[in-house]
Short mmCIF file of C-alpha atoms in Angstrom, two decimals:
data_model
loop_
_atom_site.label_atom_id
_atom_site.label_comp_id
_atom_site.label_asym_id
_atom_site.label_seq_id
_atom_site.Cartn_x
_atom_site.Cartn_y
_atom_site.Cartn_z
CA UNK A 1 -60.08 35.63 7.61
CA UNK A 2 -56.68 33.86 6.44
CA UNK A 3 -55.26 36.78 4.99
CA UNK A 4 -55.82 39.23 7.89
CA UNK A 5 -55.24 37.08 10.66
CA UNK A 6 -54.17 33.95 10.14
CA UNK A 7 -51.36 34.34 7.57
CA UNK A 8 -49.39 36.66 9.98
CA UNK A 9 -49.78 34.14 13.04
CA UNK A 10 -48.38 31.49 10.21
CA UNK A 11 -45.31 34.02 9.41
CA UNK A 12 -44.01 34.56 13.16
CA UNK A 13 -44.34 30.58 13.99
CA UNK A 14 -42.54 29.70 10.96
CA UNK A 15 -39.90 32.14 10.61
CA UNK A 16 -39.05 32.36 14.61
CA UNK A 17 -38.61 28.26 14.34
CA UNK A 18 -36.71 28.63 11.14
CA UNK A 19 -34.52 31.23 12.76
CA UNK A 20 -33.85 28.74 15.74
CA UNK A 21 -33.56 25.45 14.08
CA UNK A 22 -30.93 27.14 10.82
CA UNK A 23 -29.34 29.12 13.16
CA UNK A 24 -26.20 27.06 12.69
CA UNK A 25 -26.60 26.92 9.22
CA UNK A 26 -26.76 30.98 9.82
CA UNK A 27 -24.04 30.82 11.60
CA UNK A 28 -21.60 28.80 9.12
CA UNK A 29 -22.84 30.96 6.31
CA UNK A 30 -22.18 34.20 8.16
CA UNK A 31 -18.40 32.58 9.10
CA UNK A 32 -18.04 31.90 5.09
CA UNK A 33 -19.40 35.38 4.09
CA UNK A 34 -17.00 37.16 6.19
CA UNK A 35 -13.84 35.22 5.37
CA UNK A 36 -14.21 34.59 1.51
CA UNK A 37 -16.50 38.53 0.50
CA UNK A 38 -15.33 40.35 3.73
CA UNK A 39 -17.38 42.75 5.56
CA UNK A 40 -19.62 43.43 5.91
CA UNK A 41 -22.09 40.48 6.05
CA UNK A 42 -24.70 40.86 6.07
CA UNK A 43 -26.26 43.63 2.84
CA UNK A 44 -28.59 45.63 4.13
CA UNK A 45 -30.97 47.77 1.60
CA UNK A 46 -34.21 50.08 1.48
CA UNK A 47 -37.02 48.46 -0.26
CA UNK A 48 -40.86 48.97 -1.05
CA UNK A 49 -43.29 46.75 0.94
CA UNK A 50 -46.93 46.64 1.60
CA UNK A 51 -48.70 49.45 0.51
CA UNK A 52 -45.15 51.24 -0.73
CA UNK A 53 -43.49 51.26 2.37
CA UNK A 54 -40.14 51.16 2.48
CA UNK A 55 -38.34 49.11 4.90
CA UNK A 56 -34.61 47.62 5.55
CA UNK A 57 -34.08 44.44 3.65
CA UNK A 58 -31.43 42.33 5.22
CA UNK A 59 -29.52 39.23 3.14
CA UNK A 60 -26.22 38.07 3.00
CA UNK A 61 -23.79 39.64 0.88
CA UNK A 62 -23.10 37.90 -2.55
CA UNK A 63 -20.96 40.10 -4.19
CA UNK A 64 -17.54 41.89 -3.54
CA UNK A 65 -17.00 45.28 -3.39
CA UNK A 66 -14.44 45.40 -6.57
CA UNK A 67 -14.15 48.35 -8.13
CA UNK A 68 -12.48 49.59 -11.34
CA UNK A 69 -10.03 52.13 -11.56
CA UNK A 70 -12.77 55.41 -11.37
CA UNK A 71 -13.64 53.80 -8.35
CA UNK A 72 -16.70 52.92 -9.71
CA UNK A 73 -18.11 49.51 -8.50
CA UNK A 74 -17.77 46.34 -10.87
CA UNK A 75 -20.33 44.92 -13.19
CA UNK A 76 -22.39 42.30 -11.06
CA UNK A 77 -21.37 39.41 -13.19
CA UNK A 78 -17.49 40.34 -12.34
CA UNK A 79 -18.64 41.05 -8.41
CA UNK A 80 -20.66 38.19 -7.76
CA UNK A 81 -17.50 35.13 -7.55
CA UNK A 82 -18.57 31.54 -7.82
CA UNK A 83 -18.65 31.31 -3.76
CA UNK A 84 -21.75 34.45 -4.32
CA UNK A 85 -23.16 32.10 -6.85
CA UNK A 86 -23.92 29.00 -5.08
CA UNK A 87 -25.50 31.21 -2.20
CA UNK A 88 -27.82 32.36 -5.02
CA UNK A 89 -28.24 28.68 -6.21
CA UNK A 90 -29.08 27.70 -3.02
CA UNK A 91 -30.95 30.51 -1.58
CA UNK A 92 -28.86 30.69 1.30
CA UNK A 93 -28.33 34.44 1.21
CA UNK A 94 -32.57 35.34 1.15
CA UNK A 95 -32.20 33.63 5.01
CA UNK A 96 -31.66 36.60 6.51
CA UNK A 97 -34.83 37.75 5.84
CA UNK A 98 -36.92 35.29 7.96
CA UNK A 99 -35.57 38.62 10.29
CA UNK A 100 -38.07 40.71 8.09
CA UNK A 101 -40.81 37.93 8.08
CA UNK A 102 -40.65 38.13 12.19
CA UNK A 103 -40.72 41.83 12.28
CA UNK A 104 -43.84 42.21 10.01
CA UNK A 105 -41.97 44.05 7.17
CA UNK A 106 -42.33 40.89 5.07
CA UNK A 107 -44.46 37.61 4.75
CA UNK A 108 -43.46 34.15 3.86
CA UNK A 109 -45.13 34.25 0.63
CA UNK A 110 -45.90 37.09 -1.57
CA UNK A 111 -44.17 39.11 -4.27
CA UNK A 112 -40.37 39.52 -4.07
CA UNK A 113 -39.46 43.09 -3.20
CA UNK A 114 -37.74 44.88 -5.48
CA UNK A 115 -35.68 48.18 -5.19
CA UNK A 116 -37.42 51.44 -4.57
CA UNK A 117 -36.15 53.26 -7.50
CA UNK A 118 -38.76 51.14 -9.44
CA UNK A 119 -41.52 52.41 -8.19
CA UNK A 120 -42.34 55.48 -10.71
CA UNK A 121 -42.28 53.10 -13.43
CA UNK A 122 -44.67 50.45 -12.20
CA UNK A 123 -48.06 50.96 -14.33
CA UNK A 124 -51.48 50.80 -12.67
CA UNK A 125 -51.64 46.99 -12.88
CA UNK A 126 -47.97 46.74 -11.49
CA UNK A 127 -48.45 48.63 -8.81
CA UNK A 128 -51.28 46.16 -7.15
CA UNK A 129 -48.11 43.74 -6.43
CA UNK A 130 -48.09 46.31 -3.13
CA UNK A 131 -51.59 45.55 -2.21
CA UNK A 132 -49.47 42.39 -0.20
CA UNK A 133 -46.51 42.55 1.76
CA UNK A 134 -43.50 41.14 -0.12
CA UNK A 135 -42.70 37.68 0.42
CA UNK A 136 -39.24 35.19 0.94
CA UNK A 137 -40.64 33.22 -2.16
CA UNK A 138 -43.89 34.15 -4.61
CA UNK A 139 -45.73 32.66 -7.36
CA UNK A 140 -43.27 34.36 -9.69
CA UNK A 141 -40.24 32.96 -7.89
CA UNK A 142 -41.92 29.11 -8.47
CA UNK A 143 -42.92 29.91 -12.29
CA UNK A 144 -39.47 31.06 -14.04
CA UNK A 145 -37.92 33.22 -11.05
CA UNK A 146 -35.54 35.64 -12.89
CA UNK A 147 -35.60 33.70 -15.91
CA UNK A 148 -38.66 35.26 -17.26
CA UNK A 149 -39.74 38.94 -18.27
CA UNK A 150 -40.53 41.60 -15.77
CA UNK A 151 -43.74 42.25 -17.48
CA UNK A 152 -44.41 37.86 -16.58
CA UNK A 153 -43.19 38.58 -13.39
CA UNK A 154 -45.44 41.13 -12.19
CA UNK A 155 -48.38 38.94 -14.26
CA UNK A 156 -48.12 36.60 -11.81
CA UNK A 157 -47.13 39.03 -8.78
CA UNK A 158 -50.59 40.69 -9.14
CA UNK A 159 -52.16 37.54 -9.79
CA UNK A 160 -51.00 36.03 -6.30
CA UNK A 161 -52.43 39.35 -5.11
CA UNK A 162 -55.95 38.73 -6.25
CA UNK A 163 -56.01 34.89 -5.57
CA UNK A 164 -54.31 34.88 -2.23
CA UNK A 165 -55.11 32.03 -0.35
CA UNK A 166 -53.83 29.12 2.27
CA UNK A 167 -53.83 26.36 0.21
CA UNK A 168 -51.62 28.53 -3.12
CA UNK A 169 -49.25 29.88 -0.28
CA UNK A 170 -48.72 26.17 0.52
CA UNK A 171 -48.95 24.50 -2.85
CA UNK A 172 -45.77 27.84 -3.48
CA UNK A 173 -43.96 26.89 -0.60
CA UNK A 174 -43.82 23.32 -1.91
CA UNK A 175 -42.83 24.40 -5.63
CA UNK A 176 -40.03 27.10 -4.26
CA UNK A 177 -38.41 23.61 -2.15
CA UNK A 178 -38.47 22.22 -6.14
CA UNK A 179 -37.07 25.06 -7.49
CA UNK A 180 -34.33 25.22 -4.87
CA UNK A 181 -33.36 21.66 -5.65
CA UNK A 182 -33.04 22.14 -9.39
CA UNK A 183 -31.20 25.94 -8.77
CA UNK A 184 -33.40 26.94 -11.94
CA UNK A 185 -34.41 30.22 -12.86
CA UNK A 186 -31.48 32.00 -11.01
CA UNK A 187 -29.97 34.14 -13.89
CA UNK A 188 -31.94 35.69 -16.60
CA UNK A 189 -31.10 34.94 -20.10
CA UNK A 190 -29.15 38.43 -20.46
CA UNK A 191 -27.32 38.97 -16.78
CA UNK A 192 -25.41 37.59 -14.22
CA UNK A 193 -28.75 38.11 -12.00
CA UNK A 194 -31.34 39.88 -13.61
CA UNK A 195 -32.02 42.70 -16.01
CA UNK A 196 -32.96 46.62 -14.67
CA UNK A 197 -36.14 47.21 -14.98
CA UNK A 198 -36.69 50.20 -16.91
CA UNK A 199 -40.57 50.34 -17.20
CA UNK A 200 -43.56 48.83 -19.52
CA UNK A 201 -44.29 50.45 -22.96
CA UNK A 202 -48.16 50.92 -22.01
CA UNK A 203 -48.05 52.97 -18.65
CA UNK A 204 -51.44 53.21 -17.53
CA UNK A 205 -54.57 50.78 -18.13
CA UNK A 206 -56.04 50.79 -21.16
CA UNK A 207 -53.21 52.56 -23.49
#
């Protein structure tokens, strides 16, 4: 009952309310992004959602478009400015995703939507993370965020899918506030954001 009806209703109410209340913040951040990082202010990217259906994710851009002599984009750690790091540390770059939640592409709580190119790399267990809508925050985000391994992250995602409830969502919501204030787990130990997922050694269950 909660997952099928109540969760979506709460998503609509909370995202719409947040968009209205936070509209001054959204406008201020948009202006700062335009001044410090340029255009476009909103970064759009295809991400797989519920049942792996691809949608367009909205975020404030947090990196420049700086390119090398060969015309290729420079590494993330070079393009991620001090301002961009502040946006990510405070999770302000994620606020436009409230629109994705209102539209129904995402939920407030759920596994984070990752890159489309990762879809063929998931094993059967990991693929279950797409059995629910992706979220603005999730169980993996309050248990290490980008500081944990991909395998740990996916294990948390699948655990959430199998134990989803109102009380778990409420717990994640409160823990997310604490994580944001502590600025914890923003980067992995080896990357400015999170190193790319290249697949888990065992591709299928039972291997």
